Amino acid sequence: MSLSKIENQELNSKNFDVILSERESFEHSGPSHLTSIDWTNPDHRRSVAACLVQGVYIIERDRQENRQASEALAPPWWKFFQFDLHSQLIDDADSCIFGAIYKSNHPPSQHTPSYIIAFRGTLTKGNAFSRDLELDIHIIKNGLHQTSRFEIAMQAIKNLVGSQTSKSNIWLTGHSLGSAMALLAGKRMAKTGIFLDSYLFNPPFFSAPLENIKDPSIKHGIRIASSFLTAGLAVAAKIKNANQQRNMPEDSFLALAGWVPCLFVNPMDHICSEYIGYFEHRKKMEEIGAGGIERLATQHSISGVFLNAIGKESHEPLHLLPSANLTINLTPAVDFKDAHGIHQWWRCDQHLENRIYS
């Protein structure tokens, strides 16, 4: 290899590191325009939650790059909004930092969070990648609840909630893998009657990519067929379980009805875009007079009811939710990385559409 090629490679590597550092720097990439936070403003709440998730990403990147004291890039992501880093959540498998608990310095009020528990998503750089990828696979297999990382997160949440007289001022938030952690934890808490405000960015929804089908009639037809099939299998399983005196999953599903997590999705992000069709399909089924079938179908997955019907154990998919405050980013994304990134959720130039489902 010639000297000029080596020099160009080194230059490109340095340029990449500079761009990466700028994306990690609050000064270059953060919403510095938010000098005053109105906690009743949903845009402000979304932006702060997203920035604190970014803070967790950068805490781990600081650890990987051994950036300490004045060289650390993470602190401005929470200090700008008058939060302190209360504690870090560390994975027992690889010692990476996957979450953080932030404590607010704001005067207590009805809308102001006292604590925010945040979880980062998958990091593709550094030694955290292999463990993160392992967790991603567990999400696909509906087995995230069986991992030690989730157990660590769940215990931290329970400890914090148990120490507070007001549970309503504790927020959960996360991005991608981290949003799956927060979603699962929020569901667990909701089933005990504790509803935590939750801000979930690009939450994973793994299924057939129906949202990619351009023809709306074909897409709607497939969803209708799927609903009838799922509902039919659920009825058959319910009859069988009644004869065997076994509980059905809809009991726990209905317990979630009072919890309305905030989901933030991008239609160009295939990891989370199915949430759009999942909730919109319910509305369309109501319009054609098949709301009862859809209400039954939406409590189950086809694989889950099939496994139950043949007497095998199944785990509830993360995406099964009775209610949600869904925000869709309709701003055209440059590429998948842009559509799945956390940065979009604190930018002030995005075209966002909000839909509430209950």
Tab-separated table of C-alpha atoms in Angstrom:
chain	number	residue	atom	x	y	z
A	1	MET	CA	0.000	0.000	0.000
A	2	SER	CA	1.345	3.435	-0.940
A	3	LEU	CA	2.155	6.087	1.645
A	4	SER	CA	-0.555	8.395	0.255
A	5	LYS	CA	-3.231	5.704	0.722
A	6	ILE	CA	-2.144	5.091	4.305
A	7	GLU	CA	-2.216	8.831	4.989
A	8	ASN	CA	-5.721	9.093	3.480
A	9	GLN	CA	-6.963	6.211	5.636
A	10	GLU	CA	-5.529	7.838	8.747
A	11	LEU	CA	-7.123	11.162	7.759
A	12	ASN	CA	-10.519	9.525	7.175
A	13	SER	CA	-10.271	7.766	10.538
A	14	LYS	CA	-9.472	11.050	12.273
A	15	ASN	CA	-12.361	12.800	10.501
A	16	PHE	CA	-14.741	10.013	11.598
A	17	ASP	CA	-13.555	10.356	15.203
A	18	VAL	CA	-14.119	14.127	15.053
A	19	ILE	CA	-17.666	13.665	13.693
A	20	LEU	CA	-18.391	11.039	16.352
A	21	SER	CA	-17.090	13.302	19.121
A	22	GLU	CA	-19.235	16.160	17.851
A	23	ARG	CA	-22.350	13.931	17.927
A	24	GLU	CA	-21.450	12.976	21.496
A	25	SER	CA	-20.892	16.598	22.514
A	26	PHE	CA	-23.872	18.466	23.944
A	27	GLU	CA	-22.371	21.744	22.748
A	28	HIS	CA	-22.453	20.551	19.129
A	29	SER	CA	-25.499	18.272	19.073
A	30	GLY	CA	-27.698	19.027	22.087
A	31	PRO	CA	-30.846	21.212	22.220
A	32	SER	CA	-29.084	24.243	23.685
A	33	HIS	CA	-32.142	26.322	22.703
A	34	LEU	CA	-34.058	24.779	25.635
A	35	THR	CA	-32.757	27.251	28.197
A	36	SER	CA	-36.040	27.111	30.121
A	37	ILE	CA	-38.071	23.921	30.553
A	38	ASP	CA	-41.856	23.974	30.627
A	39	TRP	CA	-42.696	20.588	32.112
A	40	THR	CA	-46.269	20.827	30.842
A	41	ASN	CA	-44.975	21.079	27.259
A	42	PRO	CA	-44.823	17.604	25.666
A	43	ASP	CA	-42.044	18.712	23.275
A	44	HIS	CA	-39.886	19.781	26.224
A	45	ARG	CA	-40.600	16.571	28.120
A	46	ARG	CA	-39.699	14.499	25.056
A	47	SER	CA	-36.484	16.431	24.468
A	48	VAL	CA	-35.271	16.140	28.058
A	49	ALA	CA	-36.036	12.411	28.199
A	50	ALA	CA	-34.158	11.807	24.925
A	51	CYS	CA	-31.150	13.815	26.114
A	52	LEU	CA	-30.909	11.854	29.349
A	53	VAL	CA	-30.914	8.631	27.319
A	54	GLN	CA	-28.119	10.122	25.230
A	55	GLY	CA	-26.346	10.815	28.502
A	56	VAL	CA	-26.257	7.062	29.206
A	57	TYR	CA	-24.791	6.367	25.759
A	58	ILE	CA	-22.036	8.904	26.409
A	59	ILE	CA	-21.349	7.683	29.959
A	60	GLU	CA	-20.482	4.301	28.473
A	61	ARG	CA	-18.490	5.891	25.628
A	62	ASP	CA	-16.555	7.960	28.194
A	63	ARG	CA	-15.763	4.725	30.024
A	64	GLN	CA	-14.623	3.023	26.828
A	65	GLU	CA	-12.414	5.940	25.786
A	66	ASN	CA	-11.188	6.575	29.344
A	67	ARG	CA	-12.453	10.159	29.194
A	68	GLN	CA	-12.465	11.448	32.770
A	69	ALA	CA	-12.993	14.716	34.642
A	70	SER	CA	-12.887	17.674	32.224
A	71	GLU	CA	-12.497	15.354	29.221
A	72	ALA	CA	-15.787	13.528	29.902
A	73	LEU	CA	-18.509	14.427	27.401
A	74	ALA	CA	-21.499	12.957	29.258
A	75	PRO	CA	-22.264	15.379	32.156
A	76	PRO	CA	-23.632	18.302	30.075
A	77	TRP	CA	-26.406	16.005	28.779
A	78	TRP	CA	-28.048	16.068	32.214
A	79	LYS	CA	-26.529	19.087	33.959
A	80	PHE	CA	-27.933	21.434	31.300
A	81	PHE	CA	-31.412	20.433	32.482
A	82	GLN	CA	-30.506	20.660	36.192
A	83	PHE	CA	-30.226	16.964	36.941
A	84	ASP	CA	-27.574	15.091	38.897
A	85	LEU	CA	-26.302	11.597	38.148
A	86	HIS	CA	-27.723	9.639	41.090
A	87	SER	CA	-26.387	6.191	40.117
A	88	GLN	CA	-25.249	4.050	37.210
A	89	LEU	CA	-26.630	0.655	36.207
A	90	ILE	CA	-23.860	-1.791	35.334
A	91	ASP	CA	-24.221	-5.093	33.511
A	92	ASP	CA	-22.856	-8.015	35.513
A	93	ALA	CA	-21.738	-9.852	32.365
A	94	ASP	CA	-19.342	-7.301	30.847
A	95	SER	CA	-19.317	-4.398	33.351
A	96	CYS	CA	-20.677	-1.975	30.735
A	97	ILE	CA	-22.935	0.879	31.806
A	98	PHE	CA	-26.407	0.353	30.332
A	99	GLY	CA	-28.531	2.700	32.397
A	100	ALA	CA	-28.562	5.617	34.793
A	101	ILE	CA	-30.800	7.145	37.438
A	102	TYR	CA	-30.928	10.938	37.369
A	103	LYS	CA	-32.143	13.077	40.259
A	104	SER	CA	-33.823	16.397	39.553
A	105	ASN	CA	-32.734	19.687	41.137
A	106	HIS	CA	-36.020	21.334	40.153
A	107	PRO	CA	-38.574	22.341	42.803
A	108	PRO	CA	-41.142	19.532	43.219
A	109	SER	CA	-44.349	19.987	41.236
A	110	GLN	CA	-47.111	17.932	39.677
A	111	HIS	CA	-45.447	17.731	36.255
A	112	THR	CA	-41.752	17.802	37.195
A	113	PRO	CA	-39.983	14.435	37.497
A	114	SER	CA	-38.039	13.843	40.700
A	115	TYR	CA	-36.105	10.981	39.122
A	116	ILE	CA	-35.613	9.753	35.569
A	117	ILE	CA	-34.413	6.197	34.947
A	118	ALA	CA	-32.847	5.948	31.493
A	119	PHE	CA	-31.546	3.041	29.397
A	120	ARG	CA	-29.350	3.248	26.323
A	121	GLY	CA	-29.658	1.110	23.225
A	122	THR	CA	-27.105	-0.988	21.359
A	123	LEU	CA	-23.606	0.438	21.003
A	124	THR	CA	-21.793	-0.667	17.865
A	125	LYS	CA	-18.426	0.624	19.083
A	126	GLY	CA	-16.351	-0.670	21.957
A	127	ASN	CA	-16.571	-3.834	24.019
A	128	ALA	CA	-20.283	-3.467	24.837
A	129	PHE	CA	-21.438	-4.555	21.377
A	130	SER	CA	-21.378	-8.342	21.851
A	131	ARG	CA	-23.417	-8.167	25.064
A	132	ASP	CA	-25.862	-5.658	23.554
A	133	LEU	CA	-26.311	-7.896	20.518
A	134	GLU	CA	-27.041	-10.828	22.827
A	135	LEU	CA	-29.797	-8.759	24.473
A	136	ASP	CA	-31.197	-7.802	21.056
A	137	ILE	CA	-31.556	-11.497	20.239
A	138	HIS	CA	-33.376	-12.041	23.532
A	139	ILE	CA	-35.883	-9.347	22.495
A	140	ILE	CA	-36.577	-11.158	19.224
A	141	LYS	CA	-37.156	-14.374	21.186
A	142	ASN	CA	-39.395	-12.576	23.762
A	143	GLY	CA	-36.882	-13.522	26.431
A	144	LEU	CA	-35.576	-10.157	27.651
A	145	HIS	CA	-37.199	-10.754	31.056
A	146	GLN	CA	-34.908	-13.753	31.577
A	147	THR	CA	-31.661	-11.759	31.318
A	148	SER	CA	-29.552	-10.580	34.239
A	149	ARG	CA	-29.403	-7.052	32.803
A	150	PHE	CA	-33.161	-6.740	33.010
A	151	GLU	CA	-33.163	-8.168	36.535
A	152	ILE	CA	-30.620	-5.515	37.583
A	153	ALA	CA	-32.748	-2.780	35.990
A	154	MET	CA	-35.957	-4.080	37.543
A	155	GLN	CA	-34.447	-4.249	41.008
A	156	ALA	CA	-33.149	-0.678	40.722
A	157	ILE	CA	-36.608	0.534	39.676
A	158	LYS	CA	-38.330	-1.309	42.523
A	159	ASN	CA	-35.847	0.059	45.053
A	160	LEU	CA	-36.337	3.626	43.845
A	161	VAL	CA	-40.122	3.364	43.655
A	162	GLY	CA	-40.234	1.805	47.114
A	163	SER	CA	-38.236	4.689	48.589
A	164	GLN	CA	-40.550	7.403	47.230
A	165	THR	CA	-43.911	8.504	48.596
A	166	SER	CA	-44.952	9.862	45.190
A	167	LYS	CA	-44.614	7.317	42.392
A	168	SER	CA	-45.979	9.698	39.720
A	169	ASN	CA	-42.769	11.750	39.629
A	170	ILE	CA	-40.575	8.871	38.476
A	171	TRP	CA	-40.035	8.543	34.733
A	172	LEU	CA	-38.801	5.639	32.648
A	173	THR	CA	-37.128	6.274	29.324
A	174	GLY	CA	-34.967	4.428	26.812
A	175	HIS	CA	-33.964	4.113	23.188
A	176	SER	CA	-34.097	0.978	21.001
A	177	LEU	CA	-32.827	-1.883	23.198
A	178	GLY	CA	-33.132	0.531	26.126
A	179	SER	CA	-36.747	1.335	25.254
A	180	ALA	CA	-37.485	-2.403	25.307
A	181	MET	CA	-36.020	-2.503	28.829
A	182	ALA	CA	-38.110	0.472	29.912
A	183	LEU	CA	-41.249	-0.885	28.232
A	184	LEU	CA	-40.948	-4.274	29.899
A	185	ALA	CA	-40.230	-2.681	33.272
A	186	GLY	CA	-43.147	-0.272	32.846
A	187	LYS	CA	-45.473	-3.172	32.056
A	188	ARG	CA	-44.266	-5.059	35.112
A	189	MET	CA	-44.912	-2.053	37.357
A	190	ALA	CA	-48.295	-1.323	35.745
A	191	LYS	CA	-49.465	-4.867	36.476
A	192	THR	CA	-48.894	-4.083	40.171
A	193	GLY	CA	-50.954	-0.899	39.896
A	194	ILE	CA	-48.007	1.529	39.665
A	195	PHE	CA	-48.119	3.598	36.470
A	196	LEU	CA	-44.805	5.298	35.671
A	197	ASP	CA	-44.548	7.985	33.007
A	198	SER	CA	-42.629	6.326	30.185
A	199	TYR	CA	-40.906	7.817	27.134
A	200	LEU	CA	-39.897	5.099	24.691
A	201	PHE	CA	-37.833	6.041	21.644
A	202	ASN	CA	-37.772	3.678	18.631
A	203	PRO	CA	-39.092	0.706	20.640
A	204	PRO	CA	-38.534	-2.650	18.892
A	205	PHE	CA	-41.546	-4.351	17.298
A	206	PHE	CA	-40.413	-7.520	15.577
A	207	SER	CA	-42.959	-8.962	13.145
A	208	ALA	CA	-43.587	-9.273	9.427
A	209	PRO	CA	-42.800	-5.813	7.955
A	210	LEU	CA	-46.350	-5.012	6.832
A	211	GLU	CA	-45.745	-1.266	7.032
A	212	ASN	CA	-43.371	-1.646	4.067
A	213	ILE	CA	-46.245	-2.783	1.819
A	214	LYS	CA	-47.175	0.180	-0.356
A	215	ASP	CA	-50.671	-0.964	-1.410
A	216	PRO	CA	-52.987	-0.058	1.517
A	217	SER	CA	-55.700	-2.532	0.503
A	218	ILE	CA	-53.259	-5.456	0.487
A	219	LYS	CA	-51.727	-4.348	3.764
A	220	HIS	CA	-55.141	-3.925	5.409
A	221	GLY	CA	-56.326	-7.272	4.021
A	222	ILE	CA	-53.359	-9.107	5.527
A	223	ARG	CA	-53.937	-7.438	8.885
A	224	ILE	CA	-57.651	-8.373	8.847
A	225	ALA	CA	-56.850	-12.004	8.035
A	226	SER	CA	-54.256	-12.058	10.794
A	227	SER	CA	-56.747	-10.626	13.302
A	228	PHE	CA	-59.394	-13.249	12.510
A	229	LEU	CA	-56.810	-16.037	12.710
A	230	THR	CA	-55.379	-14.778	16.006
A	231	ALA	CA	-58.838	-14.267	17.526
A	232	GLY	CA	-59.932	-17.746	16.448
A	233	LEU	CA	-56.879	-19.365	17.970
A	234	ALA	CA	-57.343	-17.311	21.144
A	235	VAL	CA	-60.959	-18.487	21.530
A	236	ALA	CA	-59.915	-22.110	21.033
A	237	ALA	CA	-57.102	-21.734	23.571
A	238	LYS	CA	-59.449	-20.017	26.034
A	239	ILE	CA	-61.933	-22.895	25.871
A	240	LYS	CA	-59.155	-25.426	26.375
A	241	ASN	CA	-57.644	-23.476	29.272
A	242	ALA	CA	-61.057	-23.044	30.904
A	243	ASN	CA	-61.509	-26.806	30.845
A	244	GLN	CA	-58.036	-27.158	32.380
A	245	GLN	CA	-58.610	-24.212	34.799
A	246	ARG	CA	-55.629	-22.241	33.485
A	247	ASN	CA	-55.346	-18.438	33.297
A	248	MET	CA	-55.223	-16.676	29.927
A	249	PRO	CA	-52.866	-13.771	29.029
A	250	GLU	CA	-55.751	-11.276	28.591
A	251	ASP	CA	-56.039	-10.954	32.382
A	252	SER	CA	-52.586	-9.341	32.564
A	253	PHE	CA	-53.213	-7.426	29.320
A	254	LEU	CA	-56.303	-5.725	30.743
A	255	ALA	CA	-54.338	-4.766	33.863
A	256	LEU	CA	-52.271	-2.468	31.616
A	257	ALA	CA	-55.245	-0.459	30.364
A	258	GLY	CA	-54.657	2.489	32.700
A	259	TRP	CA	-51.005	2.859	31.719
A	260	VAL	CA	-50.400	5.027	28.644
A	261	PRO	CA	-46.703	4.982	27.662
A	262	CYS	CA	-45.407	7.556	25.181
A	263	LEU	CA	-43.988	5.825	22.095
A	264	PHE	CA	-41.858	7.692	19.558
A	265	VAL	CA	-41.488	5.990	16.183
A	266	ASN	CA	-40.240	6.757	12.695
A	267	PRO	CA	-42.004	5.133	9.692
A	268	MET	CA	-38.632	4.674	7.970
A	269	ASP	CA	-37.274	2.685	10.906
A	270	HIS	CA	-38.284	-0.944	10.343
A	271	ILE	CA	-37.385	-1.791	13.950
A	272	CYS	CA	-40.254	0.257	15.377
A	273	SER	CA	-42.539	1.233	12.459
A	274	GLU	CA	-44.971	-1.674	12.962
A	275	TYR	CA	-46.394	0.154	15.984
A	276	ILE	CA	-48.066	2.522	13.516
A	277	GLY	CA	-50.056	-0.249	11.854
A	278	TYR	CA	-50.604	-2.117	15.125
A	279	PHE	CA	-52.599	0.736	16.639
A	280	GLU	CA	-54.140	2.144	13.449
A	281	HIS	CA	-55.522	-1.278	12.521
A	282	ARG	CA	-57.675	-1.268	15.665
A	283	LYS	CA	-59.383	1.908	14.494
A	284	LYS	CA	-60.065	0.451	11.056
A	285	MET	CA	-61.463	-2.756	12.531
A	286	GLU	CA	-63.884	-0.674	14.628
A	287	GLU	CA	-64.984	1.156	11.485
A	288	ILE	CA	-65.914	-2.094	9.704
A	289	GLY	CA	-67.743	-3.454	12.745
A	290	ALA	CA	-65.079	-5.947	13.776
A	291	GLY	CA	-63.869	-4.135	16.872
A	292	GLY	CA	-64.643	-7.060	19.165
A	293	ILE	CA	-62.513	-9.424	17.111
A	294	GLU	CA	-59.635	-6.961	17.053
A	295	ARG	CA	-59.849	-6.307	20.798
A	296	LEU	CA	-59.396	-10.039	21.317
A	297	ALA	CA	-56.694	-10.395	18.656
A	298	THR	CA	-54.652	-7.454	19.902
A	299	GLN	CA	-54.159	-9.173	23.268
A	300	HIS	CA	-52.288	-12.061	21.662
A	301	SER	CA	-49.681	-13.021	19.120
A	302	ILE	CA	-50.325	-15.865	16.670
A	303	SER	CA	-47.273	-17.763	17.879
A	304	GLY	CA	-48.259	-17.276	21.502
A	305	VAL	CA	-51.809	-18.613	21.205
A	306	PHE	CA	-50.622	-21.484	19.019
A	307	LEU	CA	-48.061	-22.568	21.609
A	308	ASN	CA	-50.652	-22.229	24.384
A	309	ALA	CA	-53.134	-24.268	22.359
A	310	ILE	CA	-50.710	-27.196	22.126
A	311	GLY	CA	-49.765	-26.913	25.778
A	312	LYS	CA	-46.327	-25.313	25.379
A	313	GLU	CA	-45.018	-22.281	27.245
A	314	SER	CA	-44.957	-18.924	25.445
A	315	HIS	CA	-43.746	-15.495	26.511
A	316	GLU	CA	-45.764	-12.344	25.956
A	317	PRO	CA	-44.341	-10.181	23.143
A	318	LEU	CA	-43.247	-6.715	24.231
A	319	HIS	CA	-45.453	-4.897	21.730
A	320	LEU	CA	-48.799	-6.062	23.147
A	321	LEU	CA	-50.241	-2.849	24.589
A	322	PRO	CA	-53.838	-1.752	25.150
A	323	SER	CA	-53.004	1.983	25.243
A	324	ALA	CA	-50.337	4.359	23.997
A	325	ASN	CA	-49.556	7.969	23.239
A	326	LEU	CA	-47.938	7.496	19.822
A	327	THR	CA	-45.751	10.174	18.225
A	328	ILE	CA	-44.694	9.625	14.600
A	329	ASN	CA	-41.815	11.535	13.033
A	330	LEU	CA	-42.940	12.286	9.475
A	331	THR	CA	-39.777	14.201	8.590
A	332	PRO	CA	-38.019	12.381	5.694
A	333	ALA	CA	-34.984	10.550	7.064
A	334	VAL	CA	-31.655	10.493	5.244
A	335	ASP	CA	-31.183	6.776	5.891
A	336	PHE	CA	-31.994	4.053	8.420
A	337	LYS	CA	-29.375	5.348	10.854
A	338	ASP	CA	-31.079	8.734	10.810
A	339	ALA	CA	-34.551	7.189	11.212
A	340	HIS	CA	-33.461	5.030	14.148
A	341	GLY	CA	-31.246	7.615	15.858
A	342	ILE	CA	-31.949	9.266	19.208
A	343	HIS	CA	-30.908	12.735	17.975
A	344	GLN	CA	-34.148	13.282	16.018
A	345	TRP	CA	-36.205	13.378	19.220
A	346	TRP	CA	-34.792	16.613	20.623
A	347	ARG	CA	-34.516	18.517	17.355
A	348	CYS	CA	-36.957	21.399	16.939
A	349	ASP	CA	-37.290	21.126	13.134
A	350	GLN	CA	-39.135	17.801	12.989
A	351	HIS	CA	-42.652	17.207	11.603
A	352	LEU	CA	-44.302	15.187	14.373
A	353	GLU	CA	-47.800	13.740	14.454
A	354	ASN	CA	-49.418	12.633	17.711
A	355	ARG	CA	-52.074	9.941	18.100
A	356	ILE	CA	-53.581	8.660	21.342
A	357	TYR	CA	-54.941	5.127	21.539
A	358	SER	CA	-56.807	3.624	24.470
